[in-house]
Amino acid sequence: MHKNKIWLSAPHMGGSELKYIQEAFDSNWIAPVGSNIDCFEHDLEKYLGSGHVAALNSGTAAIHLGLILLGVQAGDAVICQSITFSASANPILYLGATPVFIDSEPETWNLCPIALEEAIVDMMGKGKKPKAIIAVHLYGVPYKVDAIRALADKYSIPILEDSAEALGSSYKGQPCGTFGDIGIFSFNGSKIITTSGGGALVAHSKKLKEKAIFLATQARDAAPHYQHSEIGYNYRMSNISAGIGRGQMEVLDYHISLRRNVHEFYVGLFAAIEGVTVLKVPNATYFSNCWLTTILINPLETHGITRETLRLALEAENIESRPLWKPMHLQPVFCNYPYYGNRIAETLFNNGLCLPSGSNMTPEDCNCIKSVILKLFKK
Ligand SMILES: *Cc1c(COP(=O)(O)O)cnc(C)c1O
């Protein structure tokens, strides 16, 4: 058995992170205020080329504030891609709104434009026009940006772009995170960069960014005492975390290139294995950061080997892999909410597996994974 565990996606420090943390200590800004936060926001804005970024303490917080800024209130309906991490959908419930889940299309595994339009039309017929659309770039693969934007514009519904998994991905050369009316990122431990826990909201105006920061810092009015005329939240990023983020931004593009190499390794490995397909971007207009490489296994073509057979074979060698996100409409906590679509998301969940994809995987790690896979599929 492989001695050190091979993780799905482990943190990978660049080297400057401690220097920026030291700066926070030296200036005594051990607080959710300080120059690391300002600089990290600036680094992200520069990287994206547009937008105004507010650094927050999680991606989930960013989605929650994003929905508030889009005007979502109790009783509203909010559309959400079904196959995603539960954090995409939970904030809908924090607000007392109702999630409406949508199936995936098979090319990018993200929002199916046909099911999306069906849902919008049906909801409008019931006098319940959706207040927002949460669109996700799953595993770093951009959703069908033009098709989803066309529908959002046609029906005048804003998009909350969940780009938690897609920092560094782009569509037609434009960075993910800048397509929505509001975009969000996550810097949790397993994401493409980590701040040890954190997130960001991307707004299209300085005013909206300031409103996000106002809400994230307890909605304090301008007064010498603590005065509040709105409900606030404690969602700001810490200056220590932002220091890690600054160091991580220096190596983001390099780490993406390493993840893309891991992706190519899997493409080559599975090319000769019947019944296994690696999820790839549909064409050159899509660029994926390859956060996680994912595969589909068709047991009818693999003599019965399923994604679970492979997962267990890897686990026996101390290698982590994981089924795809279980669709929200199949989750006990969400299964009573409306769902539009067929069974694409379900089929993906049944047959899909996320493979170790970290930028710090070594050639030995890859060889170890390769030997498990070749051994299993040779039988
Ligand atoms: C990680 C993730 C989030 C939540 O981000 P946190 O920083 O963990 O709160 C939201 N949506 C998706 C799709 C994610 O993968």
GROMACS .gro file of C-alpha atoms and ligand atoms in nm:
model
  394
    1MET     CA    1   0.000   0.000   0.000
    2HIS     CA    2   0.109   0.352  -0.083
    3LYS     CA    3   0.251   0.498   0.241
    4ASN     CA    4   0.142   0.858   0.208
    5LYS     CA    5  -0.217   0.910   0.119
    6ILE     CA    6  -0.279   1.052  -0.226
    7TRP     CA    7  -0.550   1.311  -0.180
    8LEU     CA    8  -0.817   1.423  -0.422
    9SER     CA    9  -0.698   1.783  -0.400
   10ALA     CA   10  -0.460   1.890  -0.126
   11PRO     CA   11  -0.346   2.242  -0.035
   12HIS     CA   12  -0.030   2.343  -0.222
   13MET     CA   13   0.163   2.640  -0.088
   14GLY     CA   14   0.367   2.857  -0.321
   15GLY     CA   15   0.625   2.989  -0.076
   16SER     CA   16   0.533   3.354  -0.010
   17GLU     CA   17   0.235   3.284   0.211
   18LEU     CA   18   0.431   3.300   0.539
   19LYS     CA   19   0.591   3.630   0.437
   20TYR     CA   20   0.249   3.792   0.404
   21ILE     CA   21   0.130   3.637   0.729
   22GLN     CA   22   0.444   3.778   0.894
   23GLU     CA   23   0.351   4.123   0.758
   24ALA     CA   24   0.016   4.095   0.930
   25PHE     CA   25   0.191   4.010   1.258
   26ASP     CA   26   0.447   4.287   1.215
   27SER     CA   27   0.175   4.548   1.161
   28ASN     CA   28  -0.047   4.385   1.428
   29TRP     CA   29  -0.345   4.365   1.191
   30ILE     CA   30  -0.457   4.028   1.327
   31ALA     CA   31  -0.813   4.113   1.235
   32PRO     CA   32  -1.068   4.104   0.953
   33VAL     CA   33  -0.912   4.434   0.840
   34GLY     CA   34  -0.567   4.508   0.698
   35SER     CA   35  -0.349   4.548   0.393
   36ASN     CA   36  -0.343   4.175   0.303
   37ILE     CA   37  -0.718   4.193   0.244
   38ASP     CA   38  -0.688   4.502   0.024
   39CYS     CA   39  -0.396   4.352  -0.169
   40PHE     CA   40  -0.562   4.012  -0.213
   41GLU     CA   41  -0.876   4.180  -0.348
   42HIS     CA   42  -0.660   4.385  -0.582
   43ASP     CA   43  -0.471   4.073  -0.699
   44LEU     CA   44  -0.802   3.903  -0.781
   45GLU     CA   45  -0.934   4.209  -0.964
   46LYS     CA   46  -0.616   4.228  -1.169
   47TYR     CA   47  -0.634   3.856  -1.247
   48LEU     CA   48  -0.997   3.880  -1.358
   49GLY     CA   49  -0.939   4.199  -1.555
   50SER     CA   50  -1.279   4.335  -1.453
   51GLY     CA   51  -1.509   4.343  -1.155
   52HIS     CA   52  -1.486   4.459  -0.795
   53VAL     CA   53  -1.391   4.190  -0.544
   54ALA     CA   54  -1.493   4.165  -0.178
   55ALA     CA   55  -1.294   3.905   0.021
   56LEU     CA   56  -1.517   3.702   0.255
   57ASN     CA   57  -1.474   3.417   0.501
   58SER     CA   58  -1.629   3.150   0.276
   59GLY     CA   59  -1.776   3.084  -0.065
   60THR     CA   60  -2.104   2.998   0.106
   61ALA     CA   61  -2.111   3.344   0.267
   62ALA     CA   62  -2.047   3.495  -0.076
   63ILE     CA   63  -2.348   3.308  -0.222
   64HIS     CA   64  -2.564   3.416   0.072
   65LEU     CA   65  -2.469   3.784   0.031
   66GLY     CA   66  -2.494   3.755  -0.348
   67LEU     CA   67  -2.854   3.637  -0.326
   68ILE     CA   68  -2.937   3.919  -0.084
   69LEU     CA   69  -2.782   4.173  -0.323
   70LEU     CA   70  -2.991   4.027  -0.607
   71GLY     CA   71  -3.298   4.097  -0.396
   72VAL     CA   72  -3.394   3.739  -0.302
   73GLN     CA   73  -3.642   3.732  -0.015
   74ALA     CA   74  -3.848   3.480   0.178
   75GLY     CA   75  -4.100   3.307  -0.047
   76ASP     CA   76  -3.907   3.373  -0.371
   77ALA     CA   77  -3.811   3.093  -0.608
   78VAL     CA   78  -3.442   3.057  -0.695
   79ILE     CA   79  -3.317   2.830  -0.972
   80CYS     CA   80  -3.010   2.617  -0.899
   81GLN     CA   81  -2.814   2.356  -1.088
   82SER     CA   82  -2.897   2.021  -0.925
   83ILE     CA   83  -2.557   1.856  -0.952
   84THR     CA   84  -2.337   2.071  -0.733
   85PHE     CA   85  -2.203   2.101  -0.380
   86SER     CA   86  -2.481   2.168  -0.128
   87ALA     CA   87  -2.326   2.508  -0.052
   88SER     CA   88  -2.467   2.634  -0.385
   89ALA     CA   89  -2.821   2.570  -0.261
   90ASN     CA   90  -2.810   2.611   0.118
   91PRO     CA   91  -2.815   2.994   0.115
   92ILE     CA   92  -3.148   2.984  -0.075
   93LEU     CA   93  -3.292   2.821   0.236
   94TYR     CA   94  -3.112   3.060   0.473
   95LEU     CA   95  -3.327   3.329   0.310
   96GLY     CA   96  -3.651   3.133   0.334
   97ALA     CA   97  -3.668   3.113  -0.045
   98THR     CA   98  -3.751   2.798  -0.245
   99PRO     CA   99  -3.491   2.620  -0.456
  100VAL     CA  100  -3.593   2.494  -0.801
  101PHE     CA  101  -3.344   2.237  -0.927
  102ILE     CA  102  -3.237   2.191  -1.289
  103ASP     CA  103  -3.079   1.897  -1.471
  104SER     CA  104  -2.740   1.903  -1.644
  105GLU     CA  105  -2.654   1.879  -2.011
  106PRO     CA  106  -2.407   1.602  -2.098
  107GLU     CA  107  -2.132   1.820  -2.250
  108THR     CA  108  -2.021   2.030  -1.953
  109TRP     CA  109  -2.240   1.862  -1.685
  110ASN     CA  110  -2.372   2.209  -1.597
  111LEU     CA  111  -2.713   2.381  -1.633
  112CYS     CA  112  -2.914   2.235  -1.921
  113PRO     CA  113  -3.052   2.532  -2.119
  114ILE     CA  114  -3.359   2.332  -2.229
  115ALA     CA  115  -3.457   2.228  -1.876
  116LEU     CA  116  -3.377   2.579  -1.755
  117GLU     CA  117  -3.616   2.741  -2.000
  118GLU     CA  118  -3.883   2.480  -1.929
  119ALA     CA  119  -3.856   2.564  -1.559
  120ILE     CA  120  -3.870   2.940  -1.611
  121VAL     CA  121  -4.173   2.918  -1.840
  122ASP     CA  122  -4.354   2.676  -1.610
  123MET     CA  123  -4.281   2.883  -1.299
  124MET     CA  124  -4.393   3.202  -1.472
  125GLY     CA  125  -4.715   3.028  -1.575
  126LYS     CA  126  -4.774   2.964  -1.204
  127GLY     CA  127  -4.715   3.333  -1.130
  128LYS     CA  128  -4.383   3.254  -0.963
  129LYS     CA  129  -4.111   3.401  -1.179
  130PRO     CA  130  -3.769   3.291  -1.045
  131LYS     CA  131  -3.575   3.568  -0.874
  132ALA     CA  132  -3.227   3.442  -0.963
  133ILE     CA  133  -3.039   3.162  -1.140
  134ILE     CA  134  -2.745   2.995  -0.964
  135ALA     CA  135  -2.518   2.861  -1.240
  136VAL     CA  136  -2.213   2.651  -1.151
  137HIS     CA  137  -1.888   2.579  -1.339
  138LEU     CA  138  -1.855   2.224  -1.209
  139TYR     CA  139  -1.501   2.092  -1.154
  140GLY     CA  140  -1.365   2.397  -1.338
  141VAL     CA  141  -1.550   2.332  -1.667
  142PRO     CA  142  -1.736   2.648  -1.772
  143TYR     CA  143  -2.111   2.617  -1.816
  144LYS     CA  144  -2.264   2.707  -2.154
  145VAL     CA  145  -2.215   3.076  -2.086
  146ASP     CA  146  -2.379   3.220  -2.400
  147ALA     CA  147  -2.686   2.995  -2.387
  148ILE     CA  148  -2.748   3.056  -2.016
  149ARG     CA  149  -2.691   3.432  -2.050
  150ALA     CA  150  -2.933   3.446  -2.345
  151LEU     CA  151  -3.208   3.285  -2.134
  152ALA     CA  152  -3.134   3.506  -1.833
  153ASP     CA  153  -3.163   3.815  -2.054
  154LYS     CA  154  -3.470   3.686  -2.238
  155TYR     CA  155  -3.659   3.650  -1.909
  156SER     CA  156  -3.476   3.927  -1.718
  157ILE     CA  157  -3.352   3.703  -1.437
  158PRO     CA  158  -3.009   3.775  -1.285
  159ILE     CA  159  -2.736   3.508  -1.266
  160LEU     CA  160  -2.543   3.427  -0.953
  161GLU     CA  161  -2.232   3.265  -1.099
  162ASP     CA  162  -2.097   3.000  -0.863
  163SER     CA  163  -1.735   2.998  -0.973
  164ALA     CA  164  -1.615   2.831  -0.651
  165GLU     CA  165  -1.442   2.558  -0.852
  166ALA     CA  166  -1.341   2.765  -1.151
  167LEU     CA  167  -1.087   3.034  -1.058
  168GLY     CA  168  -0.860   3.047  -1.364
  169SER     CA  169  -1.111   2.888  -1.603
  170SER     CA  170  -1.241   3.096  -1.893
  171TYR     CA  171  -1.487   3.101  -2.180
  172LYS     CA  172  -1.401   3.277  -2.508
  173GLY     CA  173  -1.101   3.421  -2.325
  174GLN     CA  174  -1.309   3.583  -2.050
  175PRO     CA  175  -1.243   3.464  -1.693
  176CYS     CA  176  -1.505   3.267  -1.503
  177GLY     CA  177  -1.636   3.470  -1.213
  178THR     CA  178  -1.710   3.770  -1.437
  179PHE     CA  179  -2.012   3.632  -1.628
  180GLY     CA  180  -2.280   3.654  -1.363
  181ASP     CA  181  -2.462   3.959  -1.235
  182ILE     CA  182  -2.269   3.854  -0.928
  183GLY     CA  183  -1.986   3.600  -0.918
  184ILE     CA  184  -1.839   3.407  -0.628
  185PHE     CA  185  -1.521   3.212  -0.550
  186SER     CA  186  -1.421   2.972  -0.275
  187PHE     CA  187  -1.075   2.938  -0.124
  188ASN     CA  188  -1.150   2.638   0.092
  189GLY     CA  189  -0.873   2.385   0.160
  190SER     CA  190  -0.945   2.165  -0.140
  191LYS     CA  191  -1.000   2.436  -0.400
  192ILE     CA  192  -0.756   2.545  -0.671
  193ILE     CA  193  -0.612   2.799  -0.426
  194THR     CA  194  -0.676   2.802  -0.053
  195THR     CA  195  -0.672   3.072   0.213
  196SER     CA  196  -0.732   2.791   0.469
  197GLY     CA  197  -1.100   2.882   0.435
  198GLY     CA  198  -1.240   3.182   0.253
  199GLY     CA  199  -1.432   3.314  -0.042
  200ALA     CA  200  -1.496   3.621  -0.251
  201LEU     CA  201  -1.781   3.803  -0.416
  202VAL     CA  202  -1.735   3.968  -0.755
  203ALA     CA  203  -1.955   4.270  -0.824
  204HIS     CA  204  -1.977   4.482  -1.139
  205SER     CA  205  -1.970   4.815  -0.955
  206LYS     CA  206  -1.773   4.964  -0.672
  207LYS     CA  207  -2.102   5.056  -0.508
  208LEU     CA  208  -2.222   4.696  -0.501
  209LYS     CA  209  -1.889   4.575  -0.363
  210GLU     CA  210  -1.917   4.833  -0.085
  211LYS     CA  211  -2.270   4.716  -0.010
  212ALA     CA  212  -2.139   4.358   0.016
  213ILE     CA  213  -1.867   4.466   0.260
  214PHE     CA  214  -2.121   4.670   0.458
  215LEU     CA  215  -2.343   4.361   0.499
  216ALA     CA  216  -2.039   4.140   0.570
  217THR     CA  217  -1.932   4.364   0.860
  218GLN     CA  218  -2.259   4.373   1.057
  219ALA     CA  219  -2.428   4.647   0.850
  220ARG     CA  220  -2.302   4.928   1.066
  221ASP     CA  221  -2.436   5.274   0.981
  222ALA     CA  222  -2.211   5.582   0.983
  223ALA     CA  223  -2.223   5.692   1.348
  224PRO     CA  224  -1.975   5.707   1.639
  225HIS     CA  225  -2.179   5.447   1.829
  226TYR     CA  226  -2.298   5.117   1.686
  227GLN     CA  227  -2.606   5.202   1.484
  228HIS     CA  228  -2.790   4.953   1.262
  229SER     CA  229  -3.081   4.993   1.026
  230GLU     CA  230  -3.032   4.659   0.846
  231ILE     CA  231  -2.952   4.302   0.949
  232GLY     CA  232  -2.580   4.239   0.908
  233TYR     CA  233  -2.348   3.940   0.893
  234ASN     CA  234  -1.999   3.858   1.012
  235TYR     CA  235  -1.862   3.741   0.677
  236ARG     CA  236  -1.538   3.934   0.618
  237MET     CA  237  -1.211   3.752   0.548
  238SER     CA  238  -0.935   3.765   0.808
  239ASN     CA  239  -0.613   3.951   0.730
  240ILE     CA  240  -0.416   3.632   0.806
  241SER     CA  241  -0.617   3.427   0.555
  242ALA     CA  242  -0.580   3.702   0.296
  243GLY     CA  243  -0.201   3.679   0.341
  244ILE     CA  244  -0.219   3.312   0.239
  245GLY     CA  245  -0.435   3.418  -0.056
  246ARG     CA  246  -0.174   3.670  -0.173
  247GLY     CA  247   0.093   3.400  -0.176
  248GLN     CA  248  -0.139   3.160  -0.357
  249MET     CA  249  -0.220   3.414  -0.631
  250GLU     CA  250   0.150   3.422  -0.722
  251VAL     CA  251   0.140   3.054  -0.817
  252LEU     CA  252  -0.219   3.020  -0.942
  253ASP     CA  253  -0.137   2.998  -1.312
  254TYR     CA  254   0.154   2.762  -1.249
  255HIS     CA  255  -0.066   2.536  -1.037
  256ILE     CA  256  -0.331   2.537  -1.308
  257SER     CA  257  -0.070   2.421  -1.559
  258LEU     CA  258   0.023   2.137  -1.321
  259ARG     CA  259  -0.341   2.033  -1.282
  260ARG     CA  260  -0.380   2.040  -1.657
  261ASN     CA  261  -0.080   1.806  -1.683
  262VAL     CA  262  -0.250   1.568  -1.440
  263HIS     CA  263  -0.561   1.588  -1.660
  264GLU     CA  264  -0.354   1.496  -1.968
  265PHE     CA  265  -0.206   1.205  -1.776
  266TYR     CA  266  -0.558   1.066  -1.719
  267VAL     CA  267  -0.664   1.134  -2.079
  268GLY     CA  268  -0.368   0.928  -2.198
  269LEU     CA  269  -0.422   0.655  -1.942
  270PHE     CA  270  -0.791   0.602  -2.021
  271ALA     CA  271  -0.757   0.638  -2.398
  272ALA     CA  272  -0.698   0.266  -2.427
  273ILE     CA  273  -0.957   0.161  -2.166
  274GLU     CA  274  -1.298   0.087  -2.309
  275GLY     CA  275  -1.604   0.214  -2.124
  276VAL     CA  276  -1.428   0.499  -1.944
  277THR     CA  277  -1.454   0.858  -2.063
  278VAL     CA  278  -1.273   1.156  -1.918
  279LEU     CA  279  -1.478   1.479  -1.899
  280LYS     CA  280  -1.317   1.727  -2.139
  281VAL     CA  281  -1.421   2.075  -2.246
  282PRO     CA  282  -1.647   2.065  -2.555
  283ASN     CA  283  -1.419   2.283  -2.771
  284ALA     CA  284  -1.145   2.545  -2.766
  285THR     CA  285  -1.376   2.828  -2.656
  286TYR     CA  286  -1.377   2.662  -2.313
  287PHE     CA  287  -1.069   2.664  -2.090
  288SER     CA  288  -1.078   2.457  -1.771
  289ASN     CA  289  -0.850   2.505  -1.472
  290CYS     CA  290  -0.882   2.124  -1.439
  291TRP     CA  291  -0.953   2.159  -1.067
  292LEU     CA  292  -1.062   1.795  -1.060
  293THR     CA  293  -1.038   1.542  -1.341
  294THR     CA  294  -1.356   1.337  -1.356
  295ILE     CA  295  -1.452   1.022  -1.544
  296LEU     CA  296  -1.764   0.830  -1.635
  297ILE     CA  297  -1.759   0.452  -1.624
  298ASN     CA  298  -2.014   0.260  -1.827
  299PRO     CA  299  -2.029  -0.081  -1.655
  300LEU     CA  300  -2.187  -0.234  -1.968
  301GLU     CA  301  -1.856  -0.177  -2.147
  302THR     CA  302  -1.615  -0.260  -1.863
  303HIS     CA  303  -1.726  -0.615  -1.781
  304GLY     CA  304  -1.910  -0.487  -1.478
  305ILE     CA  305  -1.645  -0.260  -1.328
  306THR     CA  306  -1.831   0.036  -1.177
  307ARG     CA  307  -1.714   0.366  -1.038
  308GLU     CA  308  -1.747   0.205  -0.695
  309THR     CA  309  -1.518  -0.087  -0.793
  310LEU     CA  310  -1.255   0.164  -0.900
  311ARG     CA  311  -1.306   0.384  -0.593
  312LEU     CA  312  -1.254   0.086  -0.360
  313ALA     CA  313  -0.951  -0.039  -0.555
  314LEU     CA  314  -0.792   0.304  -0.517
  315GLU     CA  315  -0.891   0.329  -0.151
  316ALA     CA  316  -0.720  -0.005  -0.082
  317GLU     CA  317  -0.397   0.160  -0.196
  318ASN     CA  318  -0.453   0.471   0.017
  319ILE     CA  319  -0.564   0.679  -0.282
  320GLU     CA  320  -0.861   0.911  -0.241
  321SER     CA  321  -1.124   0.938  -0.513
  322ARG     CA  322  -1.487   1.043  -0.479
  323PRO     CA  323  -1.822   1.003  -0.652
  324LEU     CA  324  -1.948   1.319  -0.823
  325TRP     CA  325  -2.160   1.561  -0.621
  326LYS     CA  326  -2.488   1.387  -0.548
  327PRO     CA  327  -2.763   1.590  -0.721
  328MET     CA  328  -2.955   1.818  -0.485
  329HIS     CA  329  -3.295   1.689  -0.598
  330LEU     CA  330  -3.191   1.344  -0.470
  331GLN     CA  331  -3.073   1.472  -0.130
  332PRO     CA  332  -3.299   1.392   0.167
  333VAL     CA  333  -3.297   1.758   0.269
  334PHE     CA  334  -3.394   1.891  -0.077
  335CYS     CA  335  -3.592   1.612  -0.243
  336ASN     CA  336  -3.931   1.777  -0.193
  337TYR     CA  337  -3.847   2.086  -0.399
  338PRO     CA  338  -3.928   2.117  -0.770
  339TYR     CA  339  -3.696   1.959  -1.024
  340TYR     CA  340  -3.692   2.006  -1.401
  341GLY     CA  341  -3.511   1.775  -1.640
  342ASN     CA  342  -3.456   1.413  -1.715
  343ARG     CA  343  -3.202   1.182  -1.568
  344ILE     CA  344  -2.870   1.322  -1.686
  345ALA     CA  345  -2.761   1.439  -1.340
  346GLU     CA  346  -2.864   1.105  -1.190
  347THR     CA  347  -2.675   0.907  -1.454
  348LEU     CA  348  -2.367   1.122  -1.402
  349PHE     CA  349  -2.386   1.061  -1.028
  350ASN     CA  350  -2.427   0.687  -1.072
  351ASN     CA  351  -2.132   0.649  -1.308
  352GLY     CA  352  -1.899   0.936  -1.230
  353LEU     CA  353  -1.582   0.954  -1.022
  354CYS     CA  354  -1.347   1.241  -0.929
  355LEU     CA  355  -0.982   1.138  -0.943
  356PRO     CA  356  -0.683   1.273  -0.747
  357SER     CA  357  -0.595   1.597  -0.926
  358GLY     CA  358  -0.375   1.805  -0.695
  359SER     CA  359  -0.104   2.030  -0.835
  360ASN     CA  360   0.140   1.876  -0.585
  361MET     CA  361   0.101   1.517  -0.706
  362THR     CA  362   0.438   1.360  -0.786
  363PRO     CA  363   0.528   1.136  -1.083
  364GLU     CA  364   0.540   0.848  -0.830
  365ASP     CA  365   0.183   0.931  -0.725
  366CYS     CA  366   0.075   0.915  -1.090
  367ASN     CA  367   0.255   0.585  -1.142
  368CYS     CA  368   0.089   0.439  -0.836
  369ILE     CA  369  -0.257   0.544  -0.960
  370LYS     CA  370  -0.178   0.415  -1.306
  371SER     CA  371  -0.080   0.070  -1.181
  372VAL     CA  372  -0.403   0.035  -0.976
  373ILE     CA  373  -0.613   0.134  -1.276
  374LEU     CA  374  -0.431  -0.085  -1.527
  375LYS     CA  375  -0.445  -0.383  -1.290
  376LEU     CA  376  -0.817  -0.342  -1.237
  377PHE     CA  377  -0.911  -0.299  -1.602
  378LYS     CA  378  -0.684  -0.581  -1.725
  379LYS     CA  379  -0.882  -0.846  -1.540
  380LIG     C1  380  -1.669   2.478  -0.237
  380LIG     C2  381  -1.793   2.520  -0.303
  380LIG     C3  382  -1.878   2.616  -0.247
  380LIG     C4  383  -1.864   2.669  -0.108
  380LIG     O1  384  -1.748   2.730  -0.075
  380LIG     P1  385  -1.698   2.733   0.079
  380LIG     O2  386  -1.582   2.826   0.070
  380LIG     O3  387  -1.659   2.593   0.113
  380LIG     O4  388  -1.808   2.785   0.163
  380LIG     C5  389  -1.990   2.656  -0.320
  380LIG     N1  390  -2.017   2.604  -0.439
  380LIG     C6  391  -1.940   2.509  -0.496
  380LIG     C7  392  -1.977   2.457  -0.629
  380LIG     C8  393  -1.826   2.463  -0.429
  380LIG     O5  394  -1.753   2.366  -0.483
   0.00000   0.00000   0.00000
